[in-house]
Amino acid sequence: MLAMAAGSALLLLVLCTASGMALAITDGLLPNGNFERGPAPSQLRGTQVLGAAAIPSWQTSGFVEYIPSGKKQGDMVLVVPEGSYAVRLGNEASIRQRLAGTTRGARYALTFSAARTCAQAERLNVSASGQSAVLPMQTMYSSNGWDSYAWAWVADADADVVDVVIHNPGVADDPACGPLIDSVAIRTLNPPRRTNKNLVKNGDFEEGPYIIPGTRWGVLIPSMVVDDHSPLPGWMVESLKAVKYIDSDHFAVPRGRRAVELLAGRESAIAQVIRTVPGRQYALSFTVGDASNGCRGSLMVEAYAGRESTKVAYESAGRGGAAKRAVLPFRAASVRTRVVFFSSFYSTRSEDMSSLCGPVLDDVAVVSVRARRPAVVKRG
Ligand SMILES: *[C@@H]1O[C@H](CO)[C@@H](O)[C@H](O)[C@H]1NC(C)=O
């Protein structure tokens, strides 16, 4: 089957070259990334998918189920976030798609939605181009059970095709006890640059993973080890829990189209290391707001620049109130200064009292502030 898929990819490549069309990765859902095209009835036993190539555009292995929206499991009704179908990965099951037209050395972010279906902690191993990450799913951030996750990798320098794999490494007692997956999308990340105006890269958070239209729960940027590539260029999530990437189509965003929500108190910190000149004076400025997602109450953002810090209180009515600009002046102690933000408290959304929420951070900037020297007056 793999040989056949490779064969048809080659044919496609030949056809595209012949017609002068460039193959490239388009931002958005992968082919059949929402699983709306499913197996033929003969390739299903109940919900179990039979055959590795039964789901168009995908290769599957292990116990994979094709789940229609509204399917009952015990006393739970499985809801699908987009369209009418999703897949479920049982123990050691995986789905794989071969992407043609990736640019060698380019950085890509994968976004997908996932939901737990059983009570135990579930994990997903996402991989491409020899890089992988195990994303924990023990904390549910949205009220409907679905969350979207982002993961990024750099395409091989010596391959034109990339296999993207989502694998459930779980070994649950019930083989059908695995996460549901839907809406798998991709975005090519543009490398952020510092400008002479701002030492922080991607300080406005406009560059980041694809946000699936219609998802009202943003995209989680999971915490990761230092070597990994961040799906939010320039920024690292250093803490135990994720931060949420939100967009102005579904949330209130202080400025531009994107921002981050610090949604797990001190367990959810975002950081960037910037280059500084020891002894020089700088100003770190940033904007705090609320996402208009029912996150009510006294919110507080803590900001660090090296050893100096500030706390910014924000009274939120949960309806996207006026954003607040704050400034932390600091003197650099070394050639690198770590800028860190987190929320001082845990908050939950007023509509369900259970899903985590927090203050929104946007427009982070660091500028050098040179002390004005008294003018030298020449005499004589
Ligand atoms: C995740 O998958 C990749 C690719 O198959 C593999 O190399 C890696 O060891 C896996 N990681 C874990 C923790 O299972």
Short mmCIF file of C-alpha atoms and ligand atoms in Angstrom, two decimals:
data_model
loop_
_atom_site.label_atom_id
_atom_site.label_comp_id
_atom_site.label_asym_id
_atom_site.label_seq_id
_atom_site.Cartn_x
_atom_site.Cartn_y
_atom_site.Cartn_z
CA MET A 1 0.00 0.00 0.00
CA LEU A 2 2.86 2.35 0.87
CA ALA A 3 4.53 1.56 -2.44
CA MET A 4 1.25 2.35 -4.19
CA ALA A 5 0.89 5.64 -2.31
CA ALA A 6 4.47 6.56 -3.17
CA GLY A 7 3.78 5.61 -6.78
CA SER A 8 0.74 7.84 -7.01
CA ALA A 9 2.64 10.68 -5.32
CA LEU A 10 5.33 10.32 -7.97
CA LEU A 11 2.70 10.34 -10.71
CA LEU A 12 1.18 13.48 -9.18
CA LEU A 13 4.62 15.08 -9.07
CA VAL A 14 5.19 14.21 -12.73
CA LEU A 15 1.76 15.58 -13.69
CA CYS A 16 2.33 18.79 -11.75
CA THR A 17 5.78 19.31 -13.23
CA ALA A 18 4.39 18.64 -16.68
CA SER A 19 1.68 21.26 -16.24
CA GLY A 20 4.16 23.74 -14.77
CA MET A 21 2.31 23.77 -11.45
CA ALA A 22 4.36 24.05 -8.28
CA LEU A 23 3.62 21.58 -5.54
CA ALA A 24 3.73 23.28 -2.19
CA ILE A 25 2.20 22.92 1.20
CA THR A 26 -0.93 25.04 1.54
CA ASP A 27 -1.89 26.36 4.95
CA GLY A 28 -5.09 24.75 6.19
CA LEU A 29 -6.55 21.28 6.60
CA LEU A 30 -4.54 18.38 5.19
CA PRO A 31 -6.26 16.41 2.41
CA ASN A 32 -9.21 14.72 4.16
CA GLY A 33 -7.78 16.26 7.35
CA ASN A 34 -11.29 16.36 8.84
CA PHE A 35 -11.95 12.68 7.98
CA GLU A 36 -15.23 13.51 6.26
CA ARG A 37 -14.37 11.01 3.52
CA GLY A 38 -14.47 7.61 5.16
CA PRO A 39 -13.97 3.92 4.46
CA ALA A 40 -16.28 2.00 2.12
CA PRO A 41 -18.89 -0.02 4.09
CA SER A 42 -16.96 -3.18 3.24
CA GLN A 43 -13.91 -1.73 5.01
CA LEU A 44 -15.72 -1.24 8.30
CA ARG A 45 -16.66 -3.77 10.96
CA GLY A 46 -18.95 -1.73 13.17
CA THR A 47 -16.74 1.30 13.69
CA GLN A 48 -13.45 -0.57 13.27
CA VAL A 49 -11.49 0.39 10.17
CA LEU A 50 -10.28 -2.63 8.15
CA GLY A 51 -7.26 -2.14 5.93
CA ALA A 52 -4.43 0.36 6.20
CA ALA A 53 -5.62 2.54 3.31
CA ALA A 54 -9.36 2.48 4.00
CA ILE A 55 -9.56 6.18 4.97
CA PRO A 56 -8.84 8.31 1.88
CA SER A 57 -5.51 10.21 2.03
CA TRP A 58 -4.44 8.37 5.22
CA GLN A 59 -2.55 5.22 6.22
CA THR A 60 -3.65 3.67 9.46
CA SER A 61 -2.21 0.97 11.66
CA GLY A 62 -3.54 -0.80 14.72
CA PHE A 63 -7.05 -0.51 16.14
CA VAL A 64 -8.50 2.59 14.46
CA GLU A 65 -12.19 3.42 14.59
CA TYR A 66 -14.21 5.67 12.31
CA ILE A 67 -16.59 7.53 14.61
CA PRO A 68 -19.75 9.29 13.43
CA SER A 69 -20.86 12.31 15.47
CA GLY A 70 -23.46 11.43 18.08
CA LYS A 71 -22.22 7.89 18.59
CA LYS A 72 -22.97 6.61 22.08
CA GLN A 73 -20.30 5.15 24.31
CA GLY A 74 -21.83 3.97 27.57
CA ASP A 75 -23.80 6.98 28.76
CA MET A 76 -21.57 9.40 26.86
CA VAL A 77 -22.40 10.83 23.45
CA LEU A 78 -19.32 11.41 21.31
CA VAL A 79 -19.40 14.83 19.69
CA VAL A 80 -17.25 15.63 16.67
CA PRO A 81 -15.87 19.20 16.44
CA GLU A 82 -15.90 19.55 12.68
CA GLY A 83 -18.28 17.90 10.23
CA SER A 84 -19.74 14.51 11.03
CA TYR A 85 -16.77 12.15 11.49
CA ALA A 86 -13.58 11.71 13.47
CA VAL A 87 -11.18 8.82 14.07
CA ARG A 88 -10.28 7.12 17.30
CA LEU A 89 -6.84 5.70 17.93
CA GLY A 90 -6.80 2.59 20.12
CA ASN A 91 -3.72 1.22 21.90
CA GLU A 92 -0.64 1.56 19.68
CA ALA A 93 -2.78 2.73 16.76
CA SER A 94 -1.63 5.48 14.42
CA ILE A 95 -2.67 7.57 11.46
CA ARG A 96 -0.15 8.75 8.92
CA GLN A 97 -0.20 11.07 5.94
CA ARG A 98 2.54 11.63 3.39
CA LEU A 99 2.98 15.29 2.52
CA ALA A 100 4.49 16.08 -0.85
CA GLY A 101 5.89 19.50 -1.63
CA THR A 102 7.45 20.31 1.72
CA THR A 103 10.37 22.72 1.41
CA ARG A 104 13.66 21.31 2.68
CA GLY A 105 14.63 22.92 5.95
CA ALA A 106 11.33 24.80 6.29
CA ARG A 107 9.53 24.86 9.61
CA TYR A 108 5.94 23.60 9.81
CA ALA A 109 3.33 23.61 12.53
CA LEU A 110 0.75 20.87 12.75
CA THR A 111 -2.58 21.63 14.41
CA PHE A 112 -5.08 18.94 15.30
CA SER A 113 -8.08 18.53 17.57
CA ALA A 114 -8.25 15.70 20.08
CA ALA A 115 -10.65 14.53 22.77
CA ARG A 116 -10.29 11.94 25.49
CA THR A 117 -12.95 9.27 25.63
CA CYS A 118 -11.97 7.45 28.82
CA ALA A 119 -10.98 8.70 32.23
CA GLN A 120 -7.31 7.75 32.22
CA ALA A 121 -4.47 10.03 31.15
CA GLU A 122 -3.92 9.78 27.44
CA ARG A 123 -0.92 10.80 25.41
CA LEU A 124 -0.24 11.22 21.73
CA ASN A 125 3.10 10.87 20.01
CA VAL A 126 3.29 13.22 17.03
CA SER A 127 6.19 12.83 14.63
CA ALA A 128 7.60 13.95 11.28
CA SER A 129 11.08 14.08 9.70
CA GLY A 130 12.59 12.07 12.56
CA GLN A 131 11.39 14.56 15.19
CA SER A 132 8.67 13.72 17.69
CA ALA A 133 6.90 14.88 20.81
CA VAL A 134 4.62 13.13 23.26
CA LEU A 135 1.74 15.47 24.06
CA PRO A 136 -0.04 14.78 27.34
CA MET A 137 -3.81 15.11 27.33
CA GLN A 138 -4.52 14.84 31.04
CA THR A 139 -5.71 18.41 31.46
CA MET A 140 -8.80 19.36 29.54
CA TYR A 141 -8.91 23.03 28.81
CA SER A 142 -12.18 23.41 26.92
CA SER A 143 -15.66 22.71 28.21
CA ASN A 144 -16.79 20.43 25.38
CA GLY A 145 -13.95 17.94 25.79
CA TRP A 146 -12.12 18.89 22.59
CA ASP A 147 -8.85 20.75 22.53
CA SER A 148 -6.61 21.64 19.60
CA TYR A 149 -2.86 21.10 19.91
CA ALA A 150 0.05 22.50 17.95
CA TRP A 151 3.39 20.88 17.30
CA ALA A 152 6.20 22.05 15.01
CA TRP A 153 9.12 20.47 13.22
CA VAL A 154 11.74 21.28 10.61
CA ALA A 155 11.53 19.39 7.32
CA ASP A 156 14.53 17.22 6.44
CA ALA A 157 17.21 18.87 4.39
CA ASP A 158 17.35 15.86 2.06
CA ALA A 159 13.75 14.78 1.43
CA ASP A 160 10.88 16.17 -0.62
CA VAL A 161 8.22 14.20 1.18
CA VAL A 162 7.40 14.08 4.87
CA ASP A 163 5.32 11.52 6.73
CA VAL A 164 3.29 13.05 9.53
CA VAL A 165 2.25 10.49 12.14
CA ILE A 166 -0.10 10.72 15.11
CA HIS A 167 0.31 7.68 17.32
CA ASN A 168 -1.38 6.62 20.55
CA PRO A 169 1.36 4.93 22.60
CA GLY A 170 -1.20 4.02 25.28
CA VAL A 171 -1.73 0.58 26.71
CA ALA A 172 -5.20 0.94 28.24
CA ASP A 173 -7.17 -2.09 29.47
CA ASP A 174 -9.92 -1.38 26.99
CA PRO A 175 -8.34 -1.37 23.51
CA ALA A 176 -11.03 1.02 22.28
CA CYS A 177 -10.13 3.51 25.00
CA GLY A 178 -8.21 6.02 22.99
CA PRO A 179 -8.37 9.66 21.95
CA LEU A 180 -10.56 10.94 19.14
CA ILE A 181 -8.74 12.93 16.46
CA ASP A 182 -10.21 15.46 14.03
CA SER A 183 -9.23 18.49 11.94
CA VAL A 184 -5.56 17.89 11.17
CA ALA A 185 -4.09 21.04 9.61
CA ILE A 186 -0.71 22.48 8.72
CA ARG A 187 0.91 25.88 8.43
CA THR A 188 4.34 26.92 7.16
CA LEU A 189 5.98 29.07 9.84
CA ASN A 190 7.86 32.18 8.79
CA PRO A 191 10.99 32.75 10.86
CA PRO A 192 10.46 35.79 13.06
CA ARG A 193 13.07 38.52 13.19
CA ARG A 194 13.93 41.09 15.75
CA THR A 195 13.74 44.60 14.40
CA ASN A 196 15.67 47.67 15.41
CA LYS A 197 12.49 48.79 17.17
CA ASN A 198 11.88 45.63 19.19
CA LEU A 199 14.38 43.11 20.59
CA VAL A 200 11.57 40.58 21.08
CA LYS A 201 10.82 38.27 18.16
CA ASN A 202 7.15 37.73 17.29
CA GLY A 203 6.20 39.99 20.19
CA ASP A 204 2.72 40.52 18.74
CA PHE A 205 2.20 36.74 18.41
CA GLU A 206 0.91 37.19 14.85
CA GLU A 207 3.10 34.31 13.63
CA GLY A 208 1.97 30.92 14.88
CA PRO A 209 0.14 27.68 14.13
CA TYR A 210 -2.98 27.38 12.01
CA ILE A 211 -6.21 28.00 13.90
CA ILE A 212 -9.02 25.89 12.52
CA PRO A 213 -11.92 28.16 11.51
CA GLY A 214 -14.94 27.61 13.72
CA THR A 215 -13.01 26.21 16.70
CA ARG A 216 -13.95 28.31 19.69
CA TRP A 217 -11.23 26.88 21.93
CA GLY A 218 -8.02 28.22 20.38
CA VAL A 219 -4.88 26.10 19.99
CA LEU A 220 -2.78 24.82 22.88
CA ILE A 221 0.96 25.42 22.66
CA PRO A 222 2.27 22.57 24.80
CA SER A 223 5.30 22.93 27.01
CA MET A 224 8.42 21.43 25.54
CA VAL A 225 12.08 20.77 26.00
CA VAL A 226 14.55 23.37 24.86
CA ASP A 227 15.75 21.51 21.75
CA ASP A 228 12.35 21.32 20.17
CA HIS A 229 11.00 23.75 17.65
CA SER A 230 8.25 25.93 18.98
CA PRO A 231 5.00 26.23 17.02
CA LEU A 232 4.94 29.83 18.29
CA PRO A 233 8.13 31.18 16.68
CA GLY A 234 10.43 33.00 19.07
CA TRP A 235 8.61 31.77 22.17
CA MET A 236 8.98 28.78 24.45
CA VAL A 237 6.41 27.38 26.83
CA GLU A 238 8.61 26.37 29.74
CA SER A 239 6.15 25.32 32.37
CA LEU A 240 4.20 22.12 32.99
CA LYS A 241 1.03 23.22 31.24
CA ALA A 242 0.20 24.76 27.91
CA VAL A 243 -0.61 28.30 26.92
CA LYS A 244 -3.47 28.93 24.53
CA TYR A 245 -3.07 30.62 21.17
CA ILE A 246 -6.19 32.61 20.34
CA ASP A 247 -7.45 34.57 17.35
CA SER A 248 -9.67 37.59 16.85
CA ASP A 249 -12.28 35.55 14.93
CA HIS A 250 -13.27 33.72 18.10
CA PHE A 251 -11.90 35.79 20.99
CA ALA A 252 -11.15 39.35 22.02
CA VAL A 253 -7.54 40.11 21.11
CA PRO A 254 -5.91 43.40 22.26
CA ARG A 255 -4.35 44.20 18.88
CA GLY A 256 -3.91 42.46 15.52
CA ARG A 257 -5.34 38.99 14.96
CA ARG A 258 -3.51 36.78 17.47
CA ALA A 259 -2.53 36.72 21.14
CA VAL A 260 -1.92 34.18 23.92
CA GLU A 261 -4.04 33.33 26.94
CA LEU A 262 -2.09 32.37 30.08
CA LEU A 263 -4.45 29.75 31.32
CA ALA A 264 -2.89 27.63 34.01
CA GLY A 265 -1.59 30.03 36.63
CA ARG A 266 2.10 29.64 37.48
CA GLU A 267 2.13 26.32 35.66
CA SER A 268 1.73 28.07 32.32
CA ALA A 269 4.67 30.35 31.53
CA ILE A 270 5.85 31.70 28.21
CA ALA A 271 9.41 32.90 27.72
CA GLN A 272 11.93 34.31 25.30
CA VAL A 273 15.64 34.93 25.67
CA ILE A 274 16.75 38.22 24.13
CA ARG A 275 20.16 39.68 23.46
CA THR A 276 21.10 42.55 25.71
CA VAL A 277 24.13 44.67 26.56
CA PRO A 278 25.14 44.27 30.22
CA GLY A 279 24.57 47.44 32.18
CA ARG A 280 22.33 49.01 29.57
CA GLN A 281 18.85 50.21 30.51
CA TYR A 282 15.81 48.71 28.72
CA ALA A 283 12.03 48.89 28.89
CA LEU A 284 9.86 45.78 28.60
CA SER A 285 6.32 46.72 27.62
CA PHE A 286 3.30 44.47 27.06
CA THR A 287 -0.49 44.49 26.89
CA VAL A 288 -2.86 42.60 29.20
CA GLY A 289 -6.52 41.96 28.41
CA ASP A 290 -9.19 39.31 28.59
CA ALA A 291 -10.30 37.00 25.80
CA SER A 292 -14.06 37.64 26.12
CA ASN A 293 -14.52 34.01 27.13
CA GLY A 294 -16.21 34.40 30.50
CA CYS A 295 -12.95 34.58 32.46
CA ARG A 296 -14.22 36.87 35.20
CA GLY A 297 -12.54 38.30 38.25
CA SER A 298 -9.18 39.68 39.34
CA LEU A 299 -6.54 38.47 36.92
CA MET A 300 -2.84 39.15 37.31
CA VAL A 301 0.12 38.81 34.96
CA GLU A 302 3.65 38.54 36.33
CA ALA A 303 6.43 39.64 34.03
CA TYR A 304 10.16 39.02 34.50
CA ALA A 305 13.09 40.54 32.69
CA GLY A 306 16.18 38.89 34.12
CA ARG A 307 15.98 39.46 37.87
CA GLU A 308 13.50 42.31 37.73
CA SER A 309 9.78 41.78 37.77
CA THR A 310 6.38 43.40 37.93
CA LYS A 311 2.79 42.35 38.56
CA VAL A 312 -0.05 43.77 36.51
CA ALA A 313 -3.57 43.43 37.89
CA TYR A 314 -6.48 43.26 35.47
CA GLU A 315 -10.13 43.33 36.51
CA SER A 316 -11.98 41.18 34.01
CA ALA A 317 -15.71 41.15 33.36
CA GLY A 318 -15.08 38.28 30.94
CA ARG A 319 -16.31 40.28 27.97
CA GLY A 320 -13.11 41.56 26.40
CA GLY A 321 -12.65 44.83 28.29
CA ALA A 322 -10.18 47.60 27.51
CA ALA A 323 -6.64 46.24 27.38
CA LYS A 324 -3.99 47.62 29.70
CA ARG A 325 -0.42 48.55 28.73
CA ALA A 326 2.34 47.97 31.27
CA VAL A 327 6.05 48.78 31.33
CA LEU A 328 8.90 47.15 33.28
CA PRO A 329 12.13 49.15 33.14
CA PHE A 330 15.20 46.99 33.72
CA ARG A 331 18.98 47.11 33.57
CA ALA A 332 20.48 44.11 31.77
CA ALA A 333 22.75 41.99 33.94
CA SER A 334 24.16 39.88 31.12
CA VAL A 335 24.37 39.40 27.35
CA ARG A 336 21.17 37.39 27.43
CA THR A 337 18.05 38.34 29.32
CA ARG A 338 15.15 35.97 29.86
CA VAL A 339 11.73 37.54 29.52
CA VAL A 340 8.99 35.46 31.17
CA PHE A 341 5.24 35.88 31.62
CA PHE A 342 2.74 33.89 33.64
CA SER A 343 -0.57 34.33 35.38
CA SER A 344 -0.42 34.60 39.19
CA PHE A 345 -3.67 32.72 39.75
CA TYR A 346 -5.80 29.91 38.40
CA SER A 347 -9.12 31.04 37.00
CA THR A 348 -12.01 29.11 35.54
CA ARG A 349 -14.63 30.24 33.08
CA SER A 350 -17.87 31.37 34.68
CA GLU A 351 -20.06 29.34 32.32
CA ASP A 352 -18.77 25.93 33.44
CA MET A 353 -16.59 26.70 36.50
CA SER A 354 -14.20 23.98 35.34
CA SER A 355 -12.31 24.94 32.19
CA LEU A 356 -9.13 26.90 32.85
CA CYS A 357 -8.76 30.46 31.64
CA GLY A 358 -6.59 33.47 32.33
CA PRO A 359 -5.33 36.85 31.22
CA VAL A 360 -4.44 37.54 27.60
CA LEU A 361 -0.95 38.74 26.69
CA ASP A 362 -0.16 40.69 23.52
CA ASP A 363 2.33 43.13 21.99
CA VAL A 364 5.48 42.37 23.97
CA ALA A 365 8.33 44.73 23.22
CA VAL A 366 11.78 45.44 24.62
CA VAL A 367 13.54 48.64 23.63
CA SER A 368 16.85 50.05 24.71
CA VAL A 369 16.46 53.24 26.70
CA ARG A 370 19.59 55.33 26.50
CA ALA A 371 20.02 57.82 29.31
CA ARG A 372 20.06 61.31 27.84
CA ARG A 373 23.47 62.92 28.35
CA PRO A 374 23.65 66.58 29.22
CA ALA A 375 24.67 68.56 26.16
CA VAL A 376 28.27 69.61 26.09
CA VAL A 377 28.43 73.32 25.60
CA LYS A 378 31.55 74.57 23.95
CA ARG A 379 32.92 77.73 25.30
CA GLY A 380 35.23 80.25 23.89
C1 LIG B 1 7.39 8.68 19.11
O1 LIG B 1 7.41 8.27 17.76
C2 LIG B 1 8.68 8.37 17.14
C3 LIG B 1 8.52 8.02 15.67
O2 LIG B 1 7.88 6.81 15.50
C4 LIG B 1 9.68 7.46 17.86
O3 LIG B 1 10.94 7.57 17.28
C5 LIG B 1 9.72 7.86 19.33
O4 LIG B 1 10.56 6.98 20.03
C6 LIG B 1 8.34 7.85 19.94
N1 LIG B 1 8.44 8.35 21.30
C7 LIG B 1 7.91 7.70 22.34
C8 LIG B 1 8.18 8.32 23.66
O5 LIG B 1 7.27 6.69 22.23
#
